[in-house]
Short mmCIF file of C-alpha atoms in Angstrom, two decimals:
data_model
loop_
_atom_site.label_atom_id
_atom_site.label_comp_id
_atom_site.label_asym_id
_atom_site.label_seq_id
_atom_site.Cartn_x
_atom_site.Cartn_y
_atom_site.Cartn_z
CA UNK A 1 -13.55 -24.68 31.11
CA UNK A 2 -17.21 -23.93 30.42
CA UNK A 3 -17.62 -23.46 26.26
CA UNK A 4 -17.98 -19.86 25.29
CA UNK A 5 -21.97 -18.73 24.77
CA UNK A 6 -23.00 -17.35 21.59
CA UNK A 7 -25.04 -14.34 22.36
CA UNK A 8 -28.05 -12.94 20.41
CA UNK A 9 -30.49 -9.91 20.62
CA UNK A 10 -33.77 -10.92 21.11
CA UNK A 11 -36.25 -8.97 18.78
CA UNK A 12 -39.94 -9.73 18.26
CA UNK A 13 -39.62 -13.09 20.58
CA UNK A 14 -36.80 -14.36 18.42
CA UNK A 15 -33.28 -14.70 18.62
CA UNK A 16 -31.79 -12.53 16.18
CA UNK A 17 -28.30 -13.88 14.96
CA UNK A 18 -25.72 -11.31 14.69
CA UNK A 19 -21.58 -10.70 14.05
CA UNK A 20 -19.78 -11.15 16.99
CA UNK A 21 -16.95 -9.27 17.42
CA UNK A 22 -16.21 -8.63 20.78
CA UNK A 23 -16.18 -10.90 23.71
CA UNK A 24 -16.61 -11.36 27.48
CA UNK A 25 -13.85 -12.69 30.11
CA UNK A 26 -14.35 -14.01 33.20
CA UNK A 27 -12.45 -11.82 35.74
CA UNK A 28 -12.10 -14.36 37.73
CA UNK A 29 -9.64 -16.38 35.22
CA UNK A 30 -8.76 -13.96 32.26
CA UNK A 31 -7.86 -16.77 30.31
CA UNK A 32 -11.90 -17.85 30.24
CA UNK A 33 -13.91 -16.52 27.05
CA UNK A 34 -17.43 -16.92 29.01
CA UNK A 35 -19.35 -15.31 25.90
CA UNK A 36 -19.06 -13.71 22.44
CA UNK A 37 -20.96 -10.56 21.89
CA UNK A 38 -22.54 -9.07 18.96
CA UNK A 39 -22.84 -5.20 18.85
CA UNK A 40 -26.07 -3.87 18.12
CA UNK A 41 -26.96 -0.84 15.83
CA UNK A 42 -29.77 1.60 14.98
CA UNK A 43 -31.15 -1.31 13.08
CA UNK A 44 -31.73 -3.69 16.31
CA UNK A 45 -33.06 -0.58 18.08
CA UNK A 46 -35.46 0.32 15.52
CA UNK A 47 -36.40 -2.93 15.05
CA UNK A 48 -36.92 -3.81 18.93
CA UNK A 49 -38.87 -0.59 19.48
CA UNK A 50 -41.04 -1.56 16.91
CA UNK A 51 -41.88 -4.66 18.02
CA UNK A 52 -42.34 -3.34 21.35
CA UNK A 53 -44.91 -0.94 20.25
CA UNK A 54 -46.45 -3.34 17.44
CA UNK A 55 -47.51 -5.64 20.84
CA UNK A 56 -48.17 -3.16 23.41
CA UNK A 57 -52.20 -3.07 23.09
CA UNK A 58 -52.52 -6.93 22.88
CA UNK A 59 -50.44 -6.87 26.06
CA UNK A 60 -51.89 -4.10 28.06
CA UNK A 61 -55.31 -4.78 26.70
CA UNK A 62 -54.76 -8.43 28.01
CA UNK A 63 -56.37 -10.13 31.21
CA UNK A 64 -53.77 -9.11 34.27
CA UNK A 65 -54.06 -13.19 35.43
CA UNK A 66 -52.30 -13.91 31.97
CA UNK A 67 -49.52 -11.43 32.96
CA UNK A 68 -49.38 -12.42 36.62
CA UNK A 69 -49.18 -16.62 34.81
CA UNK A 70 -46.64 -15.79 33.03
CA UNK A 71 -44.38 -13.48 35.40
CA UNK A 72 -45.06 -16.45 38.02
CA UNK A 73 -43.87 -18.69 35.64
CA UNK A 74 -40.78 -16.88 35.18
CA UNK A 75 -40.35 -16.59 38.74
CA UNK A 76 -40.03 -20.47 38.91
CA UNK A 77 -38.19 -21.13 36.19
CA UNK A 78 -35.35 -18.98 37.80
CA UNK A 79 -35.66 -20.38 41.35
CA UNK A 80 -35.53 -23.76 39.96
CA UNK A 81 -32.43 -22.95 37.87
CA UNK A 82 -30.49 -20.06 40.60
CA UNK A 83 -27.54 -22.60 40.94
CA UNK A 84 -27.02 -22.69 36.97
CA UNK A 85 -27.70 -19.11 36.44
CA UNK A 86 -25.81 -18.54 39.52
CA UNK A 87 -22.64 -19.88 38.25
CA UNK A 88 -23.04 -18.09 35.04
CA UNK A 89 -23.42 -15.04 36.77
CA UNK A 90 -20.33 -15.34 39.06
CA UNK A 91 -18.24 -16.24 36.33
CA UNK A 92 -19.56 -13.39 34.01
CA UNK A 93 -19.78 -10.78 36.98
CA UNK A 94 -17.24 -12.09 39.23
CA UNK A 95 -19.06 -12.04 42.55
CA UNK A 96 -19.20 -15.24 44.56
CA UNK A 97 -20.64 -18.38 43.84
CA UNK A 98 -23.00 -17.57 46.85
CA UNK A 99 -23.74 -14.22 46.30
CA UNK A 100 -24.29 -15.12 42.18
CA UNK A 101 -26.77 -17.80 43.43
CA UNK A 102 -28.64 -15.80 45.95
CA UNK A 103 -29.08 -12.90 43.20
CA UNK A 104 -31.12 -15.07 40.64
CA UNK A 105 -33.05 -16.38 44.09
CA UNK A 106 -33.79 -12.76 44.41
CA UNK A 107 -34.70 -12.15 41.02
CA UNK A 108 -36.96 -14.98 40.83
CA UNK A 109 -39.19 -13.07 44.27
CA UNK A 110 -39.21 -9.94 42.56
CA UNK A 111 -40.79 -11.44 39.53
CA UNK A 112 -43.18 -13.86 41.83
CA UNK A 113 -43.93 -10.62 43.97
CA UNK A 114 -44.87 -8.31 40.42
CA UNK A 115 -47.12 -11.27 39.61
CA UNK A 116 -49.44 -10.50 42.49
CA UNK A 117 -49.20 -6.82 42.38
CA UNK A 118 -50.31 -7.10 38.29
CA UNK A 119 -54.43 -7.75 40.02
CA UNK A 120 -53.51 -5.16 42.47
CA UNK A 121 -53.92 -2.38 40.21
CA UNK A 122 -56.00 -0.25 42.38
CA UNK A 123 -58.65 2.88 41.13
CA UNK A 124 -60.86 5.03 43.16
CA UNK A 125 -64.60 5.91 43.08
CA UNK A 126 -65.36 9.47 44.56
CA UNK A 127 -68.24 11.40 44.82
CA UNK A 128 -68.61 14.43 42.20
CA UNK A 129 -69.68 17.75 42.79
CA UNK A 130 -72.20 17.60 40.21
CA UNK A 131 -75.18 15.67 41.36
CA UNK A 132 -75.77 12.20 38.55
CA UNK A 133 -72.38 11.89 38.29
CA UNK A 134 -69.78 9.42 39.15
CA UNK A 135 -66.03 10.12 39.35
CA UNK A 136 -62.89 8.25 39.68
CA UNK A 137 -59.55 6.90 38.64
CA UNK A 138 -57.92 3.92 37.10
CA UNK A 139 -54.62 3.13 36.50
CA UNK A 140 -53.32 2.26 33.05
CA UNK A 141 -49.91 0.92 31.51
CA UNK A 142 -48.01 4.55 29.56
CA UNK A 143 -46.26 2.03 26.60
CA UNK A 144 -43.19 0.95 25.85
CA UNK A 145 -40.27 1.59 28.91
CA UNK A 146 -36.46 1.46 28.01
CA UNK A 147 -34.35 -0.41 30.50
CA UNK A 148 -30.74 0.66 30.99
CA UNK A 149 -29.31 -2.03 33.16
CA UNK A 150 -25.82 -1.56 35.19
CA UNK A 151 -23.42 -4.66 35.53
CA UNK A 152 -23.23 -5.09 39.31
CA UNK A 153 -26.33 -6.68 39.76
CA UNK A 154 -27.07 -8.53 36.15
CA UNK A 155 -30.59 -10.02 36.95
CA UNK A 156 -32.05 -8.44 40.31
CA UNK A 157 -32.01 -4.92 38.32
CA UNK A 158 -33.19 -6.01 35.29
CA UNK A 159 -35.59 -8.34 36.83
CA UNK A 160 -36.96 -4.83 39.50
CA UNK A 161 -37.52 -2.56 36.34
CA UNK A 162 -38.70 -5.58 33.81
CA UNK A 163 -41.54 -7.18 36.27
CA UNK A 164 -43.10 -4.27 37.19
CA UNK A 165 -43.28 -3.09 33.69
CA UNK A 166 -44.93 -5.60 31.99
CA UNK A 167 -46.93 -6.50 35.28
CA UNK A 168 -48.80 -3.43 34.24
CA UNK A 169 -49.20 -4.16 30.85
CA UNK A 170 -46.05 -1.80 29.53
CA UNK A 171 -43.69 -3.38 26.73
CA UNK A 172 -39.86 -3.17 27.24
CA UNK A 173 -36.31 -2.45 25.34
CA UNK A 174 -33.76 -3.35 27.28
CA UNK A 175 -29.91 -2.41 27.12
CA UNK A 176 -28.00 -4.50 29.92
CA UNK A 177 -24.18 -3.27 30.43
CA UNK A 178 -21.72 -4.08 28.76
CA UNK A 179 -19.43 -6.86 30.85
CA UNK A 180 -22.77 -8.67 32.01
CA UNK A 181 -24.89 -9.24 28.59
CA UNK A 182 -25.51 -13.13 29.28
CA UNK A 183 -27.55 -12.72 32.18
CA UNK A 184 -29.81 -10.59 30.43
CA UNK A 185 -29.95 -12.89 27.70
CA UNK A 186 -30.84 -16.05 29.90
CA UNK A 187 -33.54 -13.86 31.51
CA UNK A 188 -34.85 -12.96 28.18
CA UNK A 189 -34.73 -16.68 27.03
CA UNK A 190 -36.62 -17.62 30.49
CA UNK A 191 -39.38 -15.31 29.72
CA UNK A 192 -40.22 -16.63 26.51
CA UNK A 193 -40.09 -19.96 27.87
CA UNK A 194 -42.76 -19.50 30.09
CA UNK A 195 -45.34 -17.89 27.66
CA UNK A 196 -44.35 -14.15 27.04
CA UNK A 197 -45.73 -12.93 23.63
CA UNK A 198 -43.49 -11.84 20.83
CA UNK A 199 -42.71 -8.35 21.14
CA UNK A 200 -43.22 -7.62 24.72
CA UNK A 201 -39.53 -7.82 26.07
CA UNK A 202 -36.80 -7.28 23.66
CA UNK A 203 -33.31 -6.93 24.03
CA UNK A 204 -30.49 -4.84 22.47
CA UNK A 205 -26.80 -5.84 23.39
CA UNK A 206 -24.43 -2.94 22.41
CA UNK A 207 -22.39 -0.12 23.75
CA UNK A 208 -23.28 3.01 25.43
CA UNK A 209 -24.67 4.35 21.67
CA UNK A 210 -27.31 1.90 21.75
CA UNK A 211 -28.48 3.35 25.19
CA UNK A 212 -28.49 6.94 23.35
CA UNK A 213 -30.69 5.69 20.70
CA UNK A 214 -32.81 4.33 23.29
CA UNK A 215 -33.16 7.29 25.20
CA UNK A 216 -33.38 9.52 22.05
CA UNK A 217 -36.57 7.22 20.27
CA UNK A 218 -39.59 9.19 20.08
CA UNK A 219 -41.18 5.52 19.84
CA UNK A 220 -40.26 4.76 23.67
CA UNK A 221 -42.67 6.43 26.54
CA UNK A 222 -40.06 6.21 29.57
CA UNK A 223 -36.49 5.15 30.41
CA UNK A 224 -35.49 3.69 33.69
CA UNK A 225 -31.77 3.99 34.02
CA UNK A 226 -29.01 2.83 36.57
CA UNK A 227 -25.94 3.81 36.18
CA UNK A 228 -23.20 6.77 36.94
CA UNK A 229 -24.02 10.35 37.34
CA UNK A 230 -22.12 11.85 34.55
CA UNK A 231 -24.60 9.40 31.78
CA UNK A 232 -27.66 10.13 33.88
CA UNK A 233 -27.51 13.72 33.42
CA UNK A 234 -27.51 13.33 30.00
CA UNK A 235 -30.37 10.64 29.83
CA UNK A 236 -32.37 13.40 32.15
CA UNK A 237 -31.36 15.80 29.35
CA UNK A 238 -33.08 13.73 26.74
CA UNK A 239 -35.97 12.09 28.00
CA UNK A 240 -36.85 16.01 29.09
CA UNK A 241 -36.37 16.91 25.29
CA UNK A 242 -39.05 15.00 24.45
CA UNK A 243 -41.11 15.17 27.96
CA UNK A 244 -40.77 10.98 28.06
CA UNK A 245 -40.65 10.11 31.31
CA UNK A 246 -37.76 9.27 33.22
CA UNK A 247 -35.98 6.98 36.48
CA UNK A 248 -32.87 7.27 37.33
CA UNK A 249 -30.76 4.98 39.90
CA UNK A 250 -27.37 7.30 40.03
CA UNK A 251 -24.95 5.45 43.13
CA UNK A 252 -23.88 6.97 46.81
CA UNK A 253 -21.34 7.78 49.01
CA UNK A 254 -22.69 5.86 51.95
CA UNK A 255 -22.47 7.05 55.29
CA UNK A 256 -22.22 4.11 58.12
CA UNK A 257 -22.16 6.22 61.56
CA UNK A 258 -20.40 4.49 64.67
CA UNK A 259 -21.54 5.74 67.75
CA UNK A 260 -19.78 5.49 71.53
CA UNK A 261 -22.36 3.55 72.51
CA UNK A 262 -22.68 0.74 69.72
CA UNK A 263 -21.94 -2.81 70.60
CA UNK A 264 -18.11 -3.08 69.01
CA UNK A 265 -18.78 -6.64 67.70
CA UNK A 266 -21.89 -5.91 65.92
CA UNK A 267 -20.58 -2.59 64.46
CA UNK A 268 -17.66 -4.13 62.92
CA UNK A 269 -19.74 -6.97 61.68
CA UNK A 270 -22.19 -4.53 59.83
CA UNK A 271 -19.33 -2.35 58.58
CA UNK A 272 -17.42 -5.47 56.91
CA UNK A 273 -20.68 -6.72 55.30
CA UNK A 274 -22.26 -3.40 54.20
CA UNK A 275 -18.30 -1.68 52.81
CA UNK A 276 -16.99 -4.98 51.20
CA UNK A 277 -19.03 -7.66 50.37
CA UNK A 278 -19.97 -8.12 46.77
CA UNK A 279 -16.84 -6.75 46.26
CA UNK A 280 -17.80 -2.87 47.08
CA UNK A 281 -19.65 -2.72 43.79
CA UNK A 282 -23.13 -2.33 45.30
CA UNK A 283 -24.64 1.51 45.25
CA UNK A 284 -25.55 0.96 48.77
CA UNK A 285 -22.03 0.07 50.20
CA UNK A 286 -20.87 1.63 52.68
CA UNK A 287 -18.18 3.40 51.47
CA UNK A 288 -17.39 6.22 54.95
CA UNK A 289 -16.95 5.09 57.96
CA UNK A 290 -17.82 7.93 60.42
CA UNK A 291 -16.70 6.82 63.78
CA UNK A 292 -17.27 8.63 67.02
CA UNK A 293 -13.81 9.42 69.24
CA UNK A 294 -14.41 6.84 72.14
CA UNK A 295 -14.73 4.13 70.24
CA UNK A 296 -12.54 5.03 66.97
CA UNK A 297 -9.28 3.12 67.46
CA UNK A 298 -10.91 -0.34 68.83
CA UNK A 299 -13.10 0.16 65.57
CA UNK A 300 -10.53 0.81 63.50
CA UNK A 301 -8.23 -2.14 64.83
CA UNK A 302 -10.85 -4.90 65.09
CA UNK A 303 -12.36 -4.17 61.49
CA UNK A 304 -8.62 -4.03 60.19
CA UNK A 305 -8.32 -7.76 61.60
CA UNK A 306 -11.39 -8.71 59.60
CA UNK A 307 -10.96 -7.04 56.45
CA UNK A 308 -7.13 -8.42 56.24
CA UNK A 309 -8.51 -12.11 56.72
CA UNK A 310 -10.83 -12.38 54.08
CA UNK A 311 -9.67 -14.56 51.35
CA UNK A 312 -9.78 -12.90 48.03
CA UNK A 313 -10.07 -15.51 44.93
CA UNK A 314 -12.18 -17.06 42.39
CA UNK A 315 -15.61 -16.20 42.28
CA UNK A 316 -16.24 -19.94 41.85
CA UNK A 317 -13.58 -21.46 44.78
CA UNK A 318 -16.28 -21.68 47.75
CA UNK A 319 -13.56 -20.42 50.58
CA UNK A 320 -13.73 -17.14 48.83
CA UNK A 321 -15.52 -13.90 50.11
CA UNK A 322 -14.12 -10.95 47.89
CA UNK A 323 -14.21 -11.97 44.26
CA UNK A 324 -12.62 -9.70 41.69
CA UNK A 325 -13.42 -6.27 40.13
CA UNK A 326 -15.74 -6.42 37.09
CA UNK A 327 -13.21 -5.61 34.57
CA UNK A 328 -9.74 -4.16 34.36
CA UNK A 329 -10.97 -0.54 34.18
CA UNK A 330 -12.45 -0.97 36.99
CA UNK A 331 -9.44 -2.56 39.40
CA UNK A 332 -7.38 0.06 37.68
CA UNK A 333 -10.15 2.65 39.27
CA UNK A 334 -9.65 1.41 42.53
CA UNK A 335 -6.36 1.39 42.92
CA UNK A 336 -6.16 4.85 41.78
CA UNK A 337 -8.38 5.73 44.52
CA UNK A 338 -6.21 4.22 46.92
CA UNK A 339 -3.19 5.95 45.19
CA UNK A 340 -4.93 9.26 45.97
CA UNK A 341 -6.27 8.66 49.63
CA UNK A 342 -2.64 8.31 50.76
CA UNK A 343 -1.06 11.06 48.65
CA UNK A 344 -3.95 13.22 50.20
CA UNK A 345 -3.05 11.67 54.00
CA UNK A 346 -4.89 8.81 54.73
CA UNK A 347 -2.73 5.73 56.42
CA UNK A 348 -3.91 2.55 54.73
CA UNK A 349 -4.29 -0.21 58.07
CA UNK A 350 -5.65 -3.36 55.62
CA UNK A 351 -4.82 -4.09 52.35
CA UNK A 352 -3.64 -1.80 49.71
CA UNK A 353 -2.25 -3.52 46.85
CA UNK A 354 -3.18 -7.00 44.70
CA UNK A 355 -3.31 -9.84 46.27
CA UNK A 356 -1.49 -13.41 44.77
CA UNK A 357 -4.51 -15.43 43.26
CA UNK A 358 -3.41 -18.52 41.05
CA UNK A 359 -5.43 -17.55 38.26
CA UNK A 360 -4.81 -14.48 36.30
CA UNK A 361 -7.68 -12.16 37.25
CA UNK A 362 -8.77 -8.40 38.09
CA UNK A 363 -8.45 -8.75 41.91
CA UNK A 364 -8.00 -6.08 44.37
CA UNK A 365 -7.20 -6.31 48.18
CA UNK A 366 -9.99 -4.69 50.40
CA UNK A 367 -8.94 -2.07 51.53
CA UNK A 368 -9.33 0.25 54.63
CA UNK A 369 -8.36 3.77 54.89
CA UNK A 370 -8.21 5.61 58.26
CA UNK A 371 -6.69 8.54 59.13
CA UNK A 372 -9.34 10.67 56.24
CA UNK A 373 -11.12 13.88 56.32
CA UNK A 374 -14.50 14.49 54.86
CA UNK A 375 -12.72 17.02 52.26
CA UNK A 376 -10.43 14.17 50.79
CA UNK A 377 -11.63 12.99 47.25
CA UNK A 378 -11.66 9.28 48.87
CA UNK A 379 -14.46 10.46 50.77
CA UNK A 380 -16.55 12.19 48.37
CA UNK A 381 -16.31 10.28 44.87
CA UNK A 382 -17.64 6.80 44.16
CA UNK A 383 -14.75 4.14 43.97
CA UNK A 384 -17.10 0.82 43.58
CA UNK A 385 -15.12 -1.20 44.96
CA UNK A 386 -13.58 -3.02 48.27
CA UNK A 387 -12.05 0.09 49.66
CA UNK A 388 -13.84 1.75 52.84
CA UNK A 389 -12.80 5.41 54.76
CA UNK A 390 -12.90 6.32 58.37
CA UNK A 391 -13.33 9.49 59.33
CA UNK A 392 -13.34 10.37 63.36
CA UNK A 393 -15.48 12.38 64.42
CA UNK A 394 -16.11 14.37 68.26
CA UNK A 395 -20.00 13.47 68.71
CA UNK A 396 -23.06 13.08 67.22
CA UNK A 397 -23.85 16.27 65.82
CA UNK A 398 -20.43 15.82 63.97
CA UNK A 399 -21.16 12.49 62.54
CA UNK A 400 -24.50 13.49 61.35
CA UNK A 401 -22.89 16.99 59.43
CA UNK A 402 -20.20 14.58 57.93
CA UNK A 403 -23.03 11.85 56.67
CA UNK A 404 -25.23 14.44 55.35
CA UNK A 405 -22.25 16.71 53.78
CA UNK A 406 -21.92 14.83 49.92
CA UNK A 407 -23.68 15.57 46.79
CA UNK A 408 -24.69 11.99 47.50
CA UNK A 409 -28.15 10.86 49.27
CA UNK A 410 -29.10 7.00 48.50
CA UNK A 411 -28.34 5.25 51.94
CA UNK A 412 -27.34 5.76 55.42
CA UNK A 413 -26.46 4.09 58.48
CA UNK A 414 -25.89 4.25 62.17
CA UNK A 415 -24.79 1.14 64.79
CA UNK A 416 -25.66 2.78 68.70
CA UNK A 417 -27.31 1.16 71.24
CA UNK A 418 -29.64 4.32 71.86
CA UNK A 419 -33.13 4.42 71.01
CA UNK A 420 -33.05 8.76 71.35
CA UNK A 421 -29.80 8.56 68.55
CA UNK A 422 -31.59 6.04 66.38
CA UNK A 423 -34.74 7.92 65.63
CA UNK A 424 -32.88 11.16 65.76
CA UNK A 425 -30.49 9.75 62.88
CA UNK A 426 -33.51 8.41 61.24
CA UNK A 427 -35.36 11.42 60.92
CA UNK A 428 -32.29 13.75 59.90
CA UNK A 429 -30.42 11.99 57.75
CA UNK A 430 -30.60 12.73 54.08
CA UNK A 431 -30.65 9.86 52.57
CA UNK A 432 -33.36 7.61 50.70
CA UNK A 433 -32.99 4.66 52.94
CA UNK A 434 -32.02 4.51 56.36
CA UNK A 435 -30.39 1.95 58.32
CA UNK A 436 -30.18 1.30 62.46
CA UNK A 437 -27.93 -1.19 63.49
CA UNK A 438 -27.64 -2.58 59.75
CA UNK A 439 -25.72 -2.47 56.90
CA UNK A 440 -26.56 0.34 54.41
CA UNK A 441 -26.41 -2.64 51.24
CA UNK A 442 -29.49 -5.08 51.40
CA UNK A 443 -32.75 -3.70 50.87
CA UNK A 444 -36.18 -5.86 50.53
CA UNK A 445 -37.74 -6.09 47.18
CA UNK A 446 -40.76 -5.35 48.03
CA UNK A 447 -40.30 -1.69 49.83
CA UNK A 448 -39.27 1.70 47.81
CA UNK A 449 -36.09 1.65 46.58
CA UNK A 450 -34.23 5.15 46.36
CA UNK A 451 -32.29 8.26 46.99
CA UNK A 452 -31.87 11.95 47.46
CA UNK A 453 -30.20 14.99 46.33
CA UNK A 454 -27.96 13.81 43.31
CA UNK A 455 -28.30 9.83 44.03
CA UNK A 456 -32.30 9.59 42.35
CA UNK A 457 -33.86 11.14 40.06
CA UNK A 458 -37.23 10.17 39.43
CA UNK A 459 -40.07 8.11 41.12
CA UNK A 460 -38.79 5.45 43.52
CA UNK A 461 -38.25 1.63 42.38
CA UNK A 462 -39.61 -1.24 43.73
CA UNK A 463 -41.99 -2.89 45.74
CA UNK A 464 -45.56 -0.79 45.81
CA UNK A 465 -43.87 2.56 44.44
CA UNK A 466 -43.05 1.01 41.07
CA UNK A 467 -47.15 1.65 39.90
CA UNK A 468 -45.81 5.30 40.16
CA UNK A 469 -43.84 5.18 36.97
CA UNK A 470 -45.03 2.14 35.30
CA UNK A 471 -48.58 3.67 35.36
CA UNK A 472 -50.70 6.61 34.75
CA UNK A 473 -53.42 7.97 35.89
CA UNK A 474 -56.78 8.21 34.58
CA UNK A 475 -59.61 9.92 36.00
CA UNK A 476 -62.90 9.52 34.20
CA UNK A 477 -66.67 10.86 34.92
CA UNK A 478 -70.22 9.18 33.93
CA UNK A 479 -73.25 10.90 33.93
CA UNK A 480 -75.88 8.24 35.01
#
């Protein structure tokens, strides 16, 4: 076994030593300490926001080629260590090896991508009413940004609200969650490494309290959160107490829509990557099933086939494509879920239970439910995790009610082989993102990233959008 990491704030571009008094298993092999954690107080937060703010006009004031050097530098530094981070992620996370490497791959873009966009800052120049005058805008960094980072993605989040932040010149107090601290920590190691100045990223490892203090600091400008919908309301509550500003990321209840027409193979394909890989613990998965009469039970038989042969193991064994649940709350979660789908009439047709794994671990079987109606709790709650719905439906004007008929709005899909249904589904679905012939997970880095109705809250992230809350605008007149 790997030895246990010692983990450490970082405050004021140090590593700030700390008690340690809980720690971090792998849930892959609960028998694996992968890190000791220390368990930060008001005193970290105070002391991170205050280096945050004591460096935010060297940094925003500085030349946006030294912040584009430096986020390019980190961008190599974690392309030319993914298979090392990688592992560390898989075995803190428990996702695969593959997916673990391919996630600090991605992180290292989005960081590569933010360093261009830091000299694409653009103002305009318009023409004032008032004749010997000159009018136009700029856009400036606001200050210093909370970051409250969820545990299913350890790096690419952090690294798609940290770039864009201090591309623009912001400062940043992060909180990563609470199973995944080491990933945050190697990030924030990596971007010291490659030149960032004390002060401008700090990071507070704690519990949910420490995210409180963060959101209730009248030293910190904006919070960008991801996380559940029951915290989020509250962080909406208190940024709005004290009009900070405020982003919220707040999970789905995906809709992938089957039409009569799709091509069988390719529907079942998209429907086993987008409802179970990662192990269902992506916002984006798609978690209902919606499947159109004619082609319902070949669906439901040939994705049944699939889901019941993929192996699920240790993150690290390379045959394995479902790794476990994060922790034991979690697997616990799922199963419940499960529990209540069949008390409330759904006939499970793949998996159901745990499967036997020769290390201890928090595994769960993926899981497919058929036989549901779009009133079931299975089909309007979040599990996060590998368990997927299917509800049949008599046409397309069914479907579309059922996909549009949640609380939820991040992502939707729809396999068909029509053109006409495609752009129809496209332009009336609700959701943030829309998929044709894709899986609802996997979005680019470099386009909007976001929901409706109860899934966002808040400007959109990523790609060309992120200026939106990572800037503000200034408009300013000259008499000449």
């Amino acid at each position: 076994m790997t030895a246990p990491l010692n983990l450490c704030h970082w405050i004021n571009g140090k590593r700030v030593e700390a008690d340690r008094p809980s720690v971090r298993t792998n849930p892959s092999d609960t028998n694996e300490v992968v890190a000791h954690l220390p368990q930060a107080g008001p005193a970290e937060v105070e002391a991170a926001v205050s280096a945050a703010r004591g460096a935010f006009d060297g940094w925003s004031g500085a030349s946006p080629e030294v912040r584009a050097d430096i986020l390019d530098r980190t961008a190599a530094l974690l392309l030319e260590r993914r298979e090392t981070l990688g592992r560390l992620l898989s075995r803190e996370e428990g996702k695969t090896l593959a997916e673990g490497i391919g996630e600090v791959a991605r992180a290292g873009r989005v960081f590569r991508y933010f360093a261009g966009e830091a000299l694409r800052l653009h103002g305009q120049t318009v023409a004032s009413v008032r004749p010997g005058v000159e009018a136009g805008t700029r856009r400036e960094a606001v200050g210093v940004f909370g970051l409250i980072t969820p545990w299913n993605f350890p790096v690419a989040i952090p690294a798609w609200k940290a770039a864009p932040a201090l591309a623009f010149g912001n400062t940043v107090v992060m909180k990563p969650a609470g199973p995944t601290p080491a990933m945050a920590e190697a990030l924030a190691a990596i971007l010291h490494e490659a030149g960032l100045p004390d002060g401008v990223f700090n990071l507070v490892i704690g519990r949910g309290d420490v995210g409180q203090a963060m959101v209730d600091h009248a030293g910190i400008d904006g919070i960008s959160f991801t996380g559940s919908q029951s915290v989020g309301e509250g962080v909406a509550m208190g940024c709005a107490r004290r009009q900070a500003r405020v982003q919220m990321e707040m999970g789905g209840k995906n809709p992938l829509v089957i039409l009569n027409d799709a091509d069988l193979d390719r529907a079942v394909e998209v429907a086993l990557d987008g409802a179970f890989m990662s192990t269902g613990q992506r916002c984006t998965a798609s978690s209902r099933l919606i499947v159109e009469d004619g082609i319902h039970d070949r669906f439901v038989a040939a994705l049944a086939e699939r889901v019941s042969a993929l192996k699920v193991g240790h993150a690290l064994d390379p045959d394995t494509k479902i790794g476990p649940a994060v922790t034991e709350a979690q697997q616990q979660g799922d199963e419940r879920y499960i529990e209540i789908a069949t008390a409330e009439g759904g006939r499970i047709v793949a998996g159901g239970g745990r499967p036997q794994v020769p290390t201890p671990g928090w595994y769960v079987q993926p899981t497919l439910i058929a036989d549901t109606t779009p009133e079931m709790r299975i089909n309007r709650e979040e599990v996060f995790g590998p368990v997927a719905s299917v509800i049949r439906v008599a046409d397309f004007e069914a479907a579309l009610a059922v996909a549009n008929g949640t609380e939820f709005g991040l992502s939707a899909g729809v396999v068909t082989q029509s053109l006409k249904s495609a752009r129809e589904f496209q332009r009336r679905a609700r959701a943030g993102m829309v998929m044709v012939n894709l899986a609802t997970a996997g979005v680019d880095y470099h386009l909007p990233f976001g929901g409706t109705k109860k899934s966002s809250y808040g400007p959109r992230e990523q790609g060309f959008a992120a200026q939106e809350f990572y800037t503000q605008v200034k408009t300013t007149y000259t008499w000449v």
